[in-house]
Amino acid sequence: MNKPRRQSTRLVHAGNHPERHLGVMNTPTYRTSTVLFPTVASMKEGSKKRFDTFYYGRYGTPTTMALEEAVADLEGGYRSVSVSSGLSAIVSSLLSFLKCGDHLLMVDAAYDPTRNLCKGFLAKYGIETTFYDPLIGKEIENLISDSTKVIFTESPCSQTFEIQDIPAIAQVAHQHNIKVIMDNTWSAGYFFKPFDHGVDISIQAATKYISGHADVMIGMVTTKTSQDWEIVKRTSSYLGYCVGGDDAYLTSRGIRTLEVRLERHQDNAIRLAKWFKKRPEVKAVLHPAFEDCPGHEIWKRDFSGASGLFGVVLNEFEDERISRMIDGMELFGIGFSWGAFESLMIPTYPSEIRSIGDWNPDQKYIRIHAGQEDPDDLIADLENGFERLNGKA
Ligand SMILES: *Cc1c(COP(=O)(O)O)cnc(C)c1O
């Protein structure tokens, strides 16, 4: 028997079936709503297998299925479901395993719209959320009640980059029959293999690294088991989530170069983080590969690398100085999303979001996405930026 192929090889080939598409390597864009059946009998037959064949555009096309196959392979799961955005992937995975009267444990440093979903939407439907400290580890057991059905994790966390002890959390969860969902967007499924660490359902904003070019909104939910896949696919269908052919195509195209892009993001981010670390204006660098980052030891144990997004804690500066620095950057854009080729810089405000811990509103944070530009050019831009920060320019 052949040895299983390595990740780099699988990223290039997974999900592609040229033999089904006239020899074309990347599964072409199928744009469709209607799928025609030769007979009424075959239409009825198709209805029973609507998740596995081509029945109606909303349920999937060869283009979305090719992408789902490639992402499931990347994450190391059973199968994926593609949905219309990263946030839809979060909604679908939560609604798949929660109902009225259930209790959700949500990491306190989750992506902000995930928090809003819990407070503004799930609460309205009778699902109660308790936010927990990202560094809680196995002590999460103390927060579990009979109605707890899901523990949601995100590692590293948004804005503050804590690394969670997912294996410890999963071990406790599984003793209580609780599903562990993870937002695995930061690692892109490349630097962290969720199902080797006890995760049951891994979601990603493929909007970020997988598509990788700042031109697609798309989310992926990948499950470890076929039973969970059925549940997630059914929920996503109830919600009417689907992905257009062009977006699925562009995302599959992106995945072919994921490895080379991520290696470059990793190198550039480490170069920039080292630069920040040496500066007297900087209090701490929140990059999982650096010791200042809470959970760094767990990152070393569980991750094979780091992507391009990290945080910087500044010493005391007026907001106006920080804005001057950011406004004048030439290579770092001001904007949301990240994971594409370009560098970004925004201020972040953890104290406005977090409900656990002591978050000083006077503590200033910025978030950096290291793009694929030449790192020396990025550093020259940062040097000018710090002149503005210091009021010298
Ligand atoms: C961007 C992001 C999302 C949401 O993805 P969209 O495609 O923008 O809906 C979810 N989780 C994390 C960690 C993100 O950074």
PDB file of C-alpha atoms and ligand atoms in Angstrom, residues 85-88 90 111 114 154 158 183 185 203 205 207-208 217-218 337-338, ligand 1:
ATOM      1  CA  SER A  85     -19.781  33.504   5.102  1.00  0.00           C
ATOM      2  CA  GLY A  86     -17.655  32.680   8.124  1.00  0.00           C
ATOM      3  CA  LEU A  87     -20.425  34.028  10.321  1.00  0.00           C
ATOM      4  CA  SER A  88     -22.963  31.716   8.636  1.00  0.00           C
ATOM      5  CA  ILE A  90     -20.804  29.868  13.129  1.00  0.00           C
ATOM      6  CA  TYR A 111     -14.724  36.999  17.356  1.00  0.00           C
ATOM      7  CA  THR A 114     -19.927  35.545  17.497  1.00  0.00           C
ATOM      8  CA  GLU A 154     -11.446  29.921  19.213  1.00  0.00           C
ATOM      9  CA  SER A 158      -9.623  37.288  18.414  1.00  0.00           C
ATOM     10  CA  ASP A 183     -13.341  28.609  15.077  1.00  0.00           C
ATOM     11  CA  THR A 185      -9.818  30.540  10.990  1.00  0.00           C
ATOM     12  CA  ILE A 203     -15.494  26.144  11.289  1.00  0.00           C
ATOM     13  CA  ALA A 205     -14.064  31.938   7.625  1.00  0.00           C
ATOM     14  CA  THR A 207     -13.074  34.475   3.471  1.00  0.00           C
ATOM     15  CA  LYS A 208      -9.639  34.783   5.111  1.00  0.00           C
ATOM     16  CA  MET A 217     -17.150  35.867   1.424  1.00  0.00           C
ATOM     17  CA  ILE A 218     -17.425  32.170   2.303  1.00  0.00           C
ATOM     18  CA  SER A 337     -10.950  40.832   7.165  1.00  0.00           C
ATOM     19  CA  TRP A 338      -7.371  39.635   6.835  1.00  0.00           C
TER      20      TRP A 338
HETATM   21  C1  LIG B   1     -13.625  37.088   9.856  1.00  0.00           C
HETATM   22  C2  LIG B   1     -13.873  36.074  10.889  1.00  0.00           C
HETATM   23  C3  LIG B   1     -15.096  35.413  10.956  1.00  0.00           C
HETATM   24  C4  LIG B   1     -16.264  35.769  10.061  1.00  0.00           C
HETATM   25  O1  LIG B   1     -16.048  35.519   8.727  1.00  0.00           O
HETATM   26  P1  LIG B   1     -16.889  36.292   7.598  1.00  0.00           P
HETATM   27  O2  LIG B   1     -16.605  35.501   6.380  1.00  0.00           O
HETATM   28  O3  LIG B   1     -16.391  37.695   7.589  1.00  0.00           O
HETATM   29  O4  LIG B   1     -18.335  36.202   8.009  1.00  0.00           O
HETATM   30  C5  LIG B   1     -15.252  34.438  11.903  1.00  0.00           C
HETATM   31  N1  LIG B   1     -14.264  34.137  12.765  1.00  0.00           N
HETATM   32  C6  LIG B   1     -13.085  34.753  12.739  1.00  0.00           C
HETATM   33  C7  LIG B   1     -12.030  34.372  13.714  1.00  0.00           C
HETATM   34  C8  LIG B   1     -12.852  35.755  11.810  1.00  0.00           C
HETATM   35  O5  LIG B   1     -11.683  36.405  11.822  1.00  0.00           O
END
